[in-house]
CSV table of C-alpha atoms and ligand atoms in Angstrom, one decimal:
chain,number,residue,atom,x,y,z
A,1136,MET,CA,21.7,148.8,-7.3
A,1137,LEU,CA,22.1,152.7,-7.2
A,1138,LYS,CA,24.0,152.9,-10.4
A,1139,ASP,CA,22.8,155.6,-12.5
A,1140,LYS,CA,19.9,156.5,-10.3
A,1141,HIS,CA,19.1,160.2,-10.2
A,1142,ILE,CA,18.8,161.4,-6.7
A,1143,VAL,CA,18.1,165.0,-5.4
A,1144,LEU,CA,19.6,165.4,-2.0
A,1145,GLY,CA,18.1,168.2,-0.1
A,1146,ILE,CA,20.1,169.9,2.6
A,1147,THR,CA,18.5,172.1,5.4
A,1148,GLY,CA,20.2,174.2,8.0
A,1149,GLY,CA,21.0,171.9,10.8
A,1150,ILE,CA,24.2,171.0,12.3
A,1151,ALA,CA,23.7,167.3,11.0
A,1152,ALA,CA,24.4,168.8,7.5
A,1153,TYR,CA,28.0,167.8,8.0
A,1154,LYS,CA,26.8,164.1,8.0
A,1155,SER,CA,25.2,164.5,4.6
A,1156,VAL,CA,28.6,165.1,3.1
A,1157,ILE,CA,29.2,161.4,4.0
A,1158,LEU,CA,25.9,160.4,2.7
A,1159,LEU,CA,26.6,162.1,-0.4
A,1160,ARG,CA,30.0,160.1,-0.7
A,1161,LEU,CA,28.2,156.9,-0.1
A,1162,LEU,CA,25.5,157.6,-2.8
A,1163,LYS,CA,28.2,158.6,-5.3
A,1164,LYS,CA,30.4,155.6,-4.7
A,1165,ALA,CA,27.5,153.3,-5.2
A,1166,GLY,CA,27.1,155.0,-8.7
A,1167,ALA,CA,24.2,157.5,-8.3
A,1168,ASP,CA,24.0,160.6,-9.9
A,1169,VAL,CA,23.3,163.3,-7.2
A,1170,GLN,CA,21.9,166.8,-7.5
A,1171,VAL,CA,22.2,168.8,-4.2
A,1172,VAL,CA,19.7,171.4,-3.4
A,1173,MET,CA,20.4,173.6,-0.3
A,1174,THR,CA,18.3,175.9,1.7
A,1175,PRO,CA,19.8,179.3,2.2
A,1176,SER,CA,20.5,178.4,5.9
A,1177,ALA,CA,22.1,175.1,5.1
A,1178,LYS,CA,24.9,177.1,3.5
A,1179,GLU,CA,25.7,178.5,7.0
A,1180,PHE,CA,26.6,175.0,8.0
A,1181,VAL,CA,28.5,173.4,5.3
A,1182,THR,CA,29.5,175.4,2.1
A,1183,PRO,CA,28.0,174.6,-1.3
A,1184,VAL,CA,31.6,174.1,-2.8
A,1185,THR,CA,32.0,170.8,-0.6
A,1186,PHE,CA,28.7,169.4,-1.9
A,1187,ALA,CA,29.5,170.6,-5.5
A,1188,SER,CA,32.8,169.1,-5.7
A,1189,LEU,CA,31.7,165.8,-4.3
A,1190,SER,CA,28.6,165.7,-6.3
A,1191,GLY,CA,30.3,166.8,-9.5
A,1192,ARG,CA,27.2,169.2,-10.0
A,1193,PRO,CA,26.7,172.7,-9.1
A,1194,VAL,CA,24.5,173.0,-6.1
A,1195,VAL,CA,21.1,174.4,-6.6
A,1196,SER,CA,20.0,176.9,-4.0
A,1197,GLU,CA,18.2,179.9,-5.6
A,1198,PHE,CA,15.4,180.0,-8.2
A,1199,PHE,CA,18.0,181.7,-10.6
A,1200,THR,CA,21.7,182.5,-10.7
A,1201,ALA,CA,21.9,186.2,-10.0
A,1202,ASN,CA,24.7,187.1,-12.4
A,1203,THR,CA,23.7,185.0,-15.4
A,1204,GLY,CA,20.0,185.2,-14.8
A,1205,GLU,CA,19.9,181.2,-15.4
A,1206,TRP,CA,16.7,179.9,-14.1
A,1207,HIS,CA,16.7,176.6,-12.1
A,1208,SER,CA,13.8,174.6,-12.6
A,1209,HIS,CA,12.2,172.6,-9.7
A,1210,VAL,CA,9.7,171.1,-12.1
A,1211,ASP,CA,12.6,169.6,-14.3
A,1212,LEU,CA,14.4,168.3,-11.1
A,1213,GLY,CA,11.0,166.6,-10.2
A,1214,ILE,CA,11.1,164.8,-13.5
A,1215,TRP,CA,14.8,163.9,-13.5
A,1216,ALA,CA,14.8,162.4,-10.2
A,1217,ASP,CA,14.1,158.7,-9.1
A,1218,LEU,CA,14.3,159.6,-5.4
A,1219,MET,CA,14.4,162.8,-3.4
A,1220,ILE,CA,16.1,162.8,0.1
A,1221,VAL,CA,16.0,165.6,2.6
A,1222,ALA,CA,18.7,165.0,5.2
A,1223,PRO,CA,18.9,166.7,7.5
A,1224,ALA,CA,15.2,167.6,7.6
A,1225,THR,CA,14.8,170.5,10.2
A,1226,ALA,CA,11.5,171.1,12.0
A,1227,SER,CA,11.1,174.3,9.9
A,1228,THR,CA,11.6,172.4,6.6
A,1229,ILE,CA,9.4,169.7,7.7
A,1230,GLY,CA,6.7,172.2,8.6
A,1231,LYS,CA,6.9,173.7,5.4
A,1232,MET,CA,6.9,170.5,3.5
A,1233,ALA,CA,3.8,169.4,5.4
A,1234,ASN,CA,2.0,172.7,4.9
A,1235,GLY,CA,3.1,173.5,1.3
A,1236,ILE,CA,5.0,176.7,2.1
A,1237,ALA,CA,7.2,177.0,-1.0
A,1238,ASP,CA,9.4,179.8,0.0
A,1239,ASN,CA,12.7,178.3,-1.1
A,1240,MET,CA,14.1,176.0,-3.9
A,1241,LEU,CA,14.1,172.9,-1.7
A,1242,VAL,CA,10.4,173.1,-0.7
A,1243,THR,CA,9.4,174.1,-4.1
A,1244,THR,CA,11.4,171.1,-5.5
A,1245,TYR,CA,9.5,168.8,-3.1
A,1246,LEU,CA,6.1,170.2,-4.0
A,1247,SER,CA,6.9,169.5,-7.6
A,1248,ALA,CA,8.5,166.1,-6.9
A,1249,LYS,CA,7.0,163.2,-9.1
A,1250,GLU,CA,9.4,160.7,-7.3
A,1251,PRO,CA,9.1,159.3,-4.0
A,1252,VAL,CA,10.6,161.3,-1.2
A,1253,MET,CA,12.6,160.3,2.0
A,1254,ILE,CA,13.3,162.6,5.0
A,1255,ALA,CA,15.8,162.0,7.9
A,1256,PRO,CA,14.6,164.6,10.5
A,1257,ALA,CA,17.2,166.2,12.8
A,1258,MET,CA,16.5,168.6,15.5
A,1259,ASP,CA,16.8,169.0,19.3
A,1260,LEU,CA,14.7,166.8,21.4
A,1261,ASP,CA,12.2,169.5,22.6
A,1262,MET,CA,11.4,170.3,19.0
A,1263,MET,CA,11.2,166.7,18.0
A,1264,ASN,CA,8.7,166.0,20.9
A,1265,HIS,CA,6.6,169.1,20.1
A,1266,PRO,CA,3.1,168.2,18.9
A,1267,SER,CA,3.4,170.3,15.9
A,1268,THR,CA,6.6,168.4,14.8
A,1269,GLU,CA,4.9,165.2,15.4
A,1270,ARG,CA,1.7,166.3,13.6
A,1271,ASN,CA,3.9,167.4,10.6
A,1272,ILE,CA,5.8,164.2,10.3
A,1273,GLN,CA,2.6,162.3,10.5
A,1274,THR,CA,1.1,164.5,7.8
A,1275,LEU,CA,4.1,163.7,5.5
A,1276,GLU,CA,3.9,160.1,6.3
A,1277,ASN,CA,0.3,160.2,5.3
A,1278,ASP,CA,1.3,161.8,2.1
A,1279,GLY,CA,3.8,158.9,1.3
A,1280,VAL,CA,6.9,160.4,2.4
A,1281,ILE,CA,9.4,157.7,3.7
A,1282,VAL,CA,10.8,158.7,7.2
A,1283,VAL,CA,14.2,157.6,8.4
A,1284,ASN,CA,13.6,157.9,12.0
A,1285,PRO,CA,16.0,160.0,14.2
A,1286,ARG,CA,18.1,158.3,17.0
A,1287,GLU,CA,18.4,158.8,20.7
A,1288,GLY,CA,21.7,160.4,21.5
A,1289,GLU,CA,23.9,163.5,22.2
A,1290,LEU,CA,22.5,166.4,20.5
A,1291,ALA,CA,24.3,169.7,19.3
A,1292,SER,CA,22.7,171.4,22.3
A,1293,GLY,CA,24.3,169.2,24.7
A,1294,LEU,CA,21.3,167.6,25.7
A,1295,VAL,CA,20.6,163.9,25.2
A,1296,GLY,CA,17.5,162.6,23.6
A,1297,LYS,CA,15.7,161.7,20.4
A,1298,GLY,CA,16.6,164.0,17.5
A,1299,ARG,CA,19.9,163.0,16.4
A,1300,MET,CA,19.7,162.3,12.5
A,1301,ALA,CA,20.2,158.7,11.5
A,1302,GLU,CA,23.8,158.1,10.7
A,1303,PRO,CA,24.6,158.4,6.9
A,1304,GLU,CA,25.1,154.7,6.7
A,1305,GLU,CA,21.6,154.0,7.9
A,1306,ILE,CA,20.1,156.5,5.4
A,1307,PHE,CA,22.1,155.0,2.6
A,1308,LYS,CA,20.7,151.6,3.7
A,1309,ALA,CA,17.2,153.0,3.6
A,1310,VAL,CA,17.9,154.3,0.2
A,1311,SER,CA,19.4,150.9,-0.9
A,1312,ASP,CA,16.3,149.0,0.5
A,1313,PHE,CA,14.1,151.4,-1.4
A,1314,PHE,CA,15.8,150.7,-4.8
A,1315,ALA,CA,16.0,146.9,-4.1
A,1316,VAL,CA,12.2,146.7,-4.1
A,1317,TYR,CA,11.5,149.6,-6.5
A,1318,ASN,CA,9.8,148.3,-9.6
A,1319,GLN,CA,9.8,144.9,-8.2
A,1320,LEU,CA,6.1,144.5,-9.0
A,1321,LYS,CA,6.0,146.7,-11.9
A,1322,GLY,CA,3.5,145.5,-14.6
A,1323,LYS,CA,1.5,143.7,-11.8
A,1324,ARG,CA,-2.0,144.6,-10.8
A,1325,VAL,CA,-3.1,143.9,-7.3
A,1326,LEU,CA,-6.6,144.2,-5.7
A,1327,VAL,CA,-6.8,144.9,-1.9
A,1328,THR,CA,-9.8,145.1,0.2
A,1329,ALA,CA,-9.6,146.9,3.4
A,1330,GLY,CA,-11.7,148.3,6.4
A,1331,PRO,CA,-14.8,147.2,7.7
A,1332,THR,CA,-18.2,147.1,6.0
A,1333,TYR,CA,-21.3,148.7,7.3
A,1334,GLU,CA,-24.7,147.0,7.0
A,1335,ASN,CA,-27.5,149.4,7.1
A,1336,ILE,CA,-30.4,148.9,9.4
A,1337,ASP,CA,-32.0,152.2,8.6
A,1338,PRO,CA,-30.9,155.6,7.6
A,1339,VAL,CA,-29.0,156.4,10.7
A,1340,ARG,CA,-28.1,152.9,12.1
A,1341,PHE,CA,-25.7,150.2,10.9
A,1342,ILE,CA,-24.0,147.0,11.9
A,1343,GLY,CA,-20.4,147.3,11.7
A,1344,ASN,CA,-17.0,146.3,13.3
A,1345,TYR,CA,-13.9,148.0,14.6
A,1346,SER,CA,-11.6,147.3,11.6
A,1347,SER,CA,-9.5,150.5,11.0
A,1348,GLY,CA,-8.4,149.6,7.6
A,1349,LYS,CA,-4.8,150.4,8.5
A,1350,MET,CA,-3.3,147.1,7.5
A,1351,GLY,CA,-5.0,147.1,4.0
A,1352,PHE,CA,-3.8,150.7,3.5
A,1353,GLU,CA,-0.3,149.8,4.5
A,1354,LEU,CA,-0.4,146.9,2.0
A,1355,ALA,CA,-1.6,149.2,-0.8
A,1356,ALA,CA,1.2,151.8,0.1
A,1357,GLU,CA,3.8,149.1,0.1
A,1358,LEU,CA,2.7,147.6,-3.2
A,1359,GLU,CA,2.7,151.0,-4.9
A,1360,LYS,CA,6.1,151.6,-3.7
A,1361,ARG,CA,7.2,148.4,-5.4
A,1362,GLY,CA,5.7,149.5,-8.6
A,1363,ALA,CA,2.4,147.6,-8.7
A,1364,GLU,CA,-0.9,149.0,-9.7
A,1365,VAL,CA,-3.3,148.6,-6.9
A,1366,ILE,CA,-7.1,148.8,-6.8
A,1367,LEU,CA,-8.0,149.4,-3.2
A,1368,ILE,CA,-11.5,148.7,-2.3
A,1369,ALA,CA,-12.1,150.3,1.1
A,1370,GLY,CA,-15.0,150.1,3.4
A,1371,PRO,CA,-15.9,153.2,5.7
A,1372,VAL,CA,-12.5,154.3,7.2
A,1373,SER,CA,-11.1,157.4,8.4
A,1374,ILE,CA,-7.9,157.3,6.5
A,1375,SER,CA,-7.3,160.2,4.3
A,1376,LYS,CA,-3.9,158.9,3.1
A,1377,LYS,CA,-2.8,160.6,-0.4
A,1378,PHE,CA,-1.6,158.0,-2.8
A,1379,GLY,CA,0.1,158.3,-6.1
A,1380,ASP,CA,-1.5,157.7,-9.6
A,1381,LYS,CA,-0.8,154.0,-9.2
A,1382,ILE,CA,-3.5,153.4,-6.7
A,1383,LYS,CA,-7.1,153.5,-7.5
A,1384,ARG,CA,-9.0,153.8,-4.3
A,1385,ILE,CA,-12.7,152.9,-4.5
A,1386,ASP,CA,-14.7,153.7,-1.4
A,1387,VAL,CA,-17.6,151.5,-0.6
A,1388,VAL,CA,-20.1,150.9,2.4
A,1389,SER,CA,-21.6,147.5,2.4
A,1390,ALA,CA,-20.3,143.9,1.9
A,1391,VAL,CA,-22.5,143.6,-1.3
A,1392,GLU,CA,-20.9,146.8,-2.7
A,1393,MET,CA,-17.5,145.6,-2.0
A,1394,TYR,CA,-18.3,142.4,-3.6
A,1395,GLU,CA,-19.6,144.0,-6.7
A,1396,GLU,CA,-16.6,146.3,-7.2
A,1397,ALA,CA,-14.1,143.2,-6.3
A,1398,LYS,CA,-16.0,141.1,-8.8
A,1399,LYS,CA,-15.4,143.8,-11.4
A,1400,TYR,CA,-11.7,144.3,-11.0
A,1401,PHE,CA,-10.8,140.7,-10.1
A,1402,PRO,CA,-10.3,139.5,-13.7
A,1403,GLU,CA,-7.9,142.2,-14.3
A,1404,VAL,CA,-5.4,141.5,-11.6
A,1405,ASP,CA,-2.5,139.3,-10.8
A,1406,ILE,CA,-2.9,139.1,-7.1
A,1407,ALA,CA,-5.8,139.8,-4.7
A,1408,ILE,CA,-5.3,140.4,-1.0
A,1409,PHE,CA,-8.6,140.3,1.0
A,1410,ALA,CA,-7.8,142.3,4.1
A,1411,ALA,CA,-11.2,143.7,4.8
A,1412,ALA,CA,-13.2,142.7,7.9
A,1413,VAL,CA,-16.4,141.9,5.8
A,1414,ALA,CA,-19.7,141.6,7.8
A,1415,ASP,CA,-20.9,138.0,7.3
A,1416,TYR,CA,-24.5,139.1,7.7
A,1417,ARG,CA,-26.7,142.0,6.8
A,1418,PRO,CA,-30.2,143.0,7.9
A,1419,GLU,CA,-32.8,141.3,5.6
A,1420,ARG,CA,-34.5,144.6,5.4
A,1421,HIS,CA,-33.0,148.1,5.1
A,1422,GLU,CA,-35.8,150.4,6.4
A,1423,GLU,CA,-36.2,153.5,4.5
A,1424,GLU,CA,-37.2,155.4,7.5
A,1425,LYS,CA,-35.7,155.6,11.0
A,1426,ILE,CA,-37.0,152.8,13.2
A,1427,LYS,CA,-39.0,154.5,16.0
A,1428,ARG,CA,-38.8,153.2,19.6
A,1429,GLU,CA,-42.3,153.7,20.2
A,1430,ASN,CA,-43.6,151.3,22.7
A,1431,LYS,CA,-41.5,148.4,21.6
A,1432,GLU,CA,-39.9,146.4,24.5
A,1433,GLU,CA,-38.0,144.4,22.1
A,1434,LEU,CA,-36.9,144.6,18.6
A,1435,SER,CA,-35.6,141.7,16.3
A,1436,LEU,CA,-33.5,142.0,13.3
A,1437,ARG,CA,-33.4,139.2,10.9
A,1438,LEU,CA,-29.9,138.8,9.4
A,1439,VAL,CA,-29.1,137.2,5.9
A,1440,ARG,CA,-25.8,135.9,4.7
A,1441,ASN,CA,-23.4,138.3,2.8
A,1442,PRO,CA,-21.3,137.0,0.0
A,1443,ASP,CA,-18.0,135.6,0.9
A,1444,ILE,CA,-15.9,137.9,-1.4
A,1445,ALA,CA,-12.6,135.9,-0.8
A,1446,ALA,CA,-14.1,132.5,-1.4
A,1447,SER,CA,-16.3,133.4,-4.2
A,1448,LEU,CA,-13.7,135.1,-6.3
A,1449,SER,CA,-10.9,132.5,-5.4
A,1450,LYS,CA,-13.1,129.7,-6.6
A,1451,ASP,CA,-12.2,130.4,-10.2
A,1452,LYS,CA,-8.9,132.2,-9.7
A,1453,ASP,CA,-7.3,131.0,-12.8
A,1454,GLY,CA,-3.6,131.2,-11.8
A,1455,ARG,CA,-4.1,134.4,-9.6
A,1456,LEU,CA,-2.5,134.5,-6.2
A,1457,THR,CA,-5.0,135.0,-3.6
A,1458,VAL,CA,-4.5,135.9,0.0
A,1459,GLY,CA,-6.8,136.2,2.9
A,1460,PHE,CA,-6.8,137.2,6.6
A,1461,ALA,CA,-7.9,135.4,9.6
A,1462,LEU,CA,-8.4,137.2,12.9
A,1463,GLU,CA,-9.0,134.6,15.5
A,1464,THR,CA,-9.5,134.3,19.3
A,1465,ASP,CA,-9.0,130.6,19.6
A,1466,ASN,CA,-7.5,127.6,17.6
A,1467,GLY,CA,-5.9,130.1,15.4
A,1468,ILE,CA,-3.8,127.8,13.2
A,1469,GLU,CA,-6.7,125.3,12.8
A,1470,ASN,CA,-9.0,127.8,11.8
A,1471,ALA,CA,-6.6,129.5,9.4
A,1472,LYS,CA,-5.9,126.2,7.8
A,1473,ARG,CA,-9.6,125.5,7.3
A,1474,LYS,CA,-10.0,129.1,5.7
A,1475,LEU,CA,-7.1,128.4,3.4
A,1476,GLN,CA,-8.9,125.2,2.0
A,1477,SER,CA,-12.4,126.3,2.1
A,1478,LYS,CA,-11.7,129.6,0.4
A,1479,ASN,CA,-9.2,128.2,-2.0
A,1480,LEU,CA,-6.5,130.7,-1.0
A,1481,ASP,CA,-2.6,130.7,-1.6
A,1482,TRP,CA,-1.9,132.2,1.7
A,1483,VAL,CA,-3.6,133.1,4.9
A,1484,VAL,CA,-2.4,135.7,7.3
A,1485,LEU,CA,-3.3,134.8,10.9
A,1486,ASN,CA,-3.5,137.3,13.6
A,1487,SER,CA,-4.9,136.5,17.2
A,1488,MET,CA,-7.2,138.7,19.1
A,1489,ARG,CA,-5.4,137.3,22.1
A,1490,ASP,CA,-2.1,138.9,21.2
A,1491,LYS,CA,-2.1,142.5,22.7
A,1492,GLU,CA,-0.1,143.7,19.5
A,1493,ALA,CA,-2.5,142.4,17.0
A,1494,GLY,CA,-6.1,143.2,16.1
A,1495,PHE,CA,-8.4,146.1,15.2
A,1496,MET,CA,-7.5,149.7,15.8
A,1497,LYS,CA,-3.8,149.1,16.6
A,1498,ASP,CA,-0.8,150.3,14.8
A,1499,THR,CA,1.1,146.9,15.3
A,1500,ASN,CA,0.3,143.5,14.2
A,1501,LYS,CA,1.8,140.0,15.1
A,1502,ILE,CA,1.1,137.5,12.3
A,1503,THR,CA,1.7,133.7,11.2
A,1504,MET,CA,1.6,133.1,7.5
A,1505,LEU,CA,0.3,129.7,6.3
A,1506,SER,CA,0.5,128.5,2.8
A,1507,ASN,CA,-1.7,125.9,0.8
A,1508,LEU,CA,1.8,124.1,0.4
A,1509,GLY,CA,1.9,123.7,4.1
A,1510,GLU,CA,4.4,126.5,4.9
A,1511,GLU,CA,4.0,128.2,8.1
A,1512,ILE,CA,6.0,131.5,8.9
A,1513,SER,CA,5.8,133.4,12.2
A,1514,PHE,CA,6.9,136.9,12.8
A,1515,PRO,CA,7.4,138.9,16.0
A,1516,ALA,CA,5.2,141.9,16.6
A,1517,LYS,CA,6.0,144.7,14.3
A,1518,SER,CA,4.3,148.0,12.9
A,1519,LYS,CA,1.6,147.6,10.4
A,1520,ARG,CA,3.9,149.2,7.8
A,1521,GLU,CA,6.7,146.5,8.5
A,1522,VAL,CA,4.0,143.7,8.7
A,1523,ALA,CA,2.9,144.8,5.1
A,1524,LYS,CA,6.6,144.5,3.9
A,1525,ASP,CA,6.7,141.1,5.4
A,1526,ILE,CA,3.6,139.8,3.8
A,1527,ILE,CA,4.5,141.2,0.4
A,1528,ASP,CA,7.9,139.6,0.6
A,1529,VAL,CA,6.5,136.2,1.6
A,1530,ILE,CA,3.7,136.0,-1.1
A,1531,ILE,CA,6.0,137.0,-4.0
A,1532,GLY,CA,8.5,134.7,-2.6
A,1533,LYS,CA,11.4,137.2,-2.1
B,2318,CTP,N1,-14.0,137.5,3.7
B,2318,CTP,C1,-14.6,137.9,2.6
B,2318,CTP,N2,-15.9,138.0,2.6
B,2318,CTP,C2,-16.6,137.7,3.6
B,2318,CTP,C3,-16.1,137.3,4.8
B,2318,CTP,C4,-14.6,137.1,4.9
B,2318,CTP,O1,-13.9,138.3,1.6
B,2318,CTP,N3,-18.0,137.8,3.5
B,2318,CTP,C5,-12.5,137.3,3.8
B,2318,CTP,C6,-11.7,138.2,4.8
B,2318,CTP,O2,-11.5,139.5,4.0
B,2318,CTP,C7,-10.7,137.5,5.2
B,2318,CTP,C8,-11.2,136.1,5.1
B,2318,CTP,O3,-12.2,136.0,4.3
B,2318,CTP,O4,-9.6,137.6,4.2
B,2318,CTP,C9,-11.4,135.6,6.4
B,2318,CTP,O5,-12.4,136.4,7.1
B,2318,CTP,P1,-13.0,135.9,8.4
B,2318,CTP,O6,-14.1,136.8,8.8
B,2318,CTP,O7,-12.0,135.6,9.4
B,2318,CTP,O8,-13.6,134.5,8.0
B,2318,CTP,P2,-15.0,133.8,7.9
B,2318,CTP,O9,-15.1,133.0,6.8
B,2318,CTP,O10,-16.2,135.0,8.1
B,2318,CTP,O11,-15.0,133.1,9.3
B,2318,CTP,P3,-15.5,133.3,10.7
B,2318,CTP,O12,-16.1,134.7,10.7
B,2318,CTP,O13,-16.4,132.2,11.0
B,2318,CTP,O14,-14.3,133.2,11.7
């Protein structure tokens, strides 16, 4: 799977650098071509000679070789690589990567990277728990970086806690998992709706719901990772996630706008995943001016039905795979089966508001997937990122 894959292995100045020697061996044994890039302080921990001999390539560390003047192009490395791994990734390098501080070859290579990037943080527990580290890792995750989480355990300081770099075998597994699904959906186009819709009452008020959009955005990110082209139609969400070129994000406000955009792109896609919490009704009138309280004791709003995006597009789906969600409080399976039929969907992802791990504004979800062929697959509670992987694995029949 890793045969002839081009990997940039970035080494930073942490004691865990010695473990990266083993990681390099594992990558090489699996047939990958690895170019090691070291920060100046990494060389204090393990010598470049070790990495050069094991990789079969001179280590890149400076912008140019002093005695020959040969220039090392971080841009070329970015074009050459299929994946960049930074292991160990120290607090300092993570901070630089998150903030674009390009004062060494490794961070410059990261900033020029066209390929996906993975980091394996390694640091002492207090540094790991510092709000700035947490913030920087979050920023990198939002920027699409894959994080191989550190483990609890004995640290170089003698303290015990979280910050120990994942073992080389574990990082290697993350790399293999990455390449296993990489390009799995190449050539496929997928439409994803996400987030809530806001239905305007007047210029300052709306009817909305608590959907955060996280599930839909995780689906889009996972689809992109697998090589699909994604049309992500998002209602009003506060997610500033940066996607690569393969995701086209279209921001909309109301259900009607979401419907218009989805209708436009549906004919071009192979798969459509309707993850948005679309408002079923909208005010019949959208007042142009703010409604004043005046002396009114009561105010009535007349609501009219919104289009059902999933149902209306799936009606004539012509071989496209369509997937809907059902967030239920009661009779989940029964309601999900009904939605599967009435909306002509291939799969419905059911989550229950009664599960504390599921629902709006959460980072986790607990789902059961039901198909129009009668399949029923339940999963334990997981992060929305993991749930996105499960959903995609199931619908593409992996
Ligand atoms: N959906 C949609 N357009 C709508 C309403 C729902 O595309 N106007 C989609 C959702 O994105 C989801 C599925 O249909 O994939 C089910 O949504 P849900 O709100 O649970 O279903 P409803 O049909 O509105 O049923 P109810 O609100 O009565 O439970």
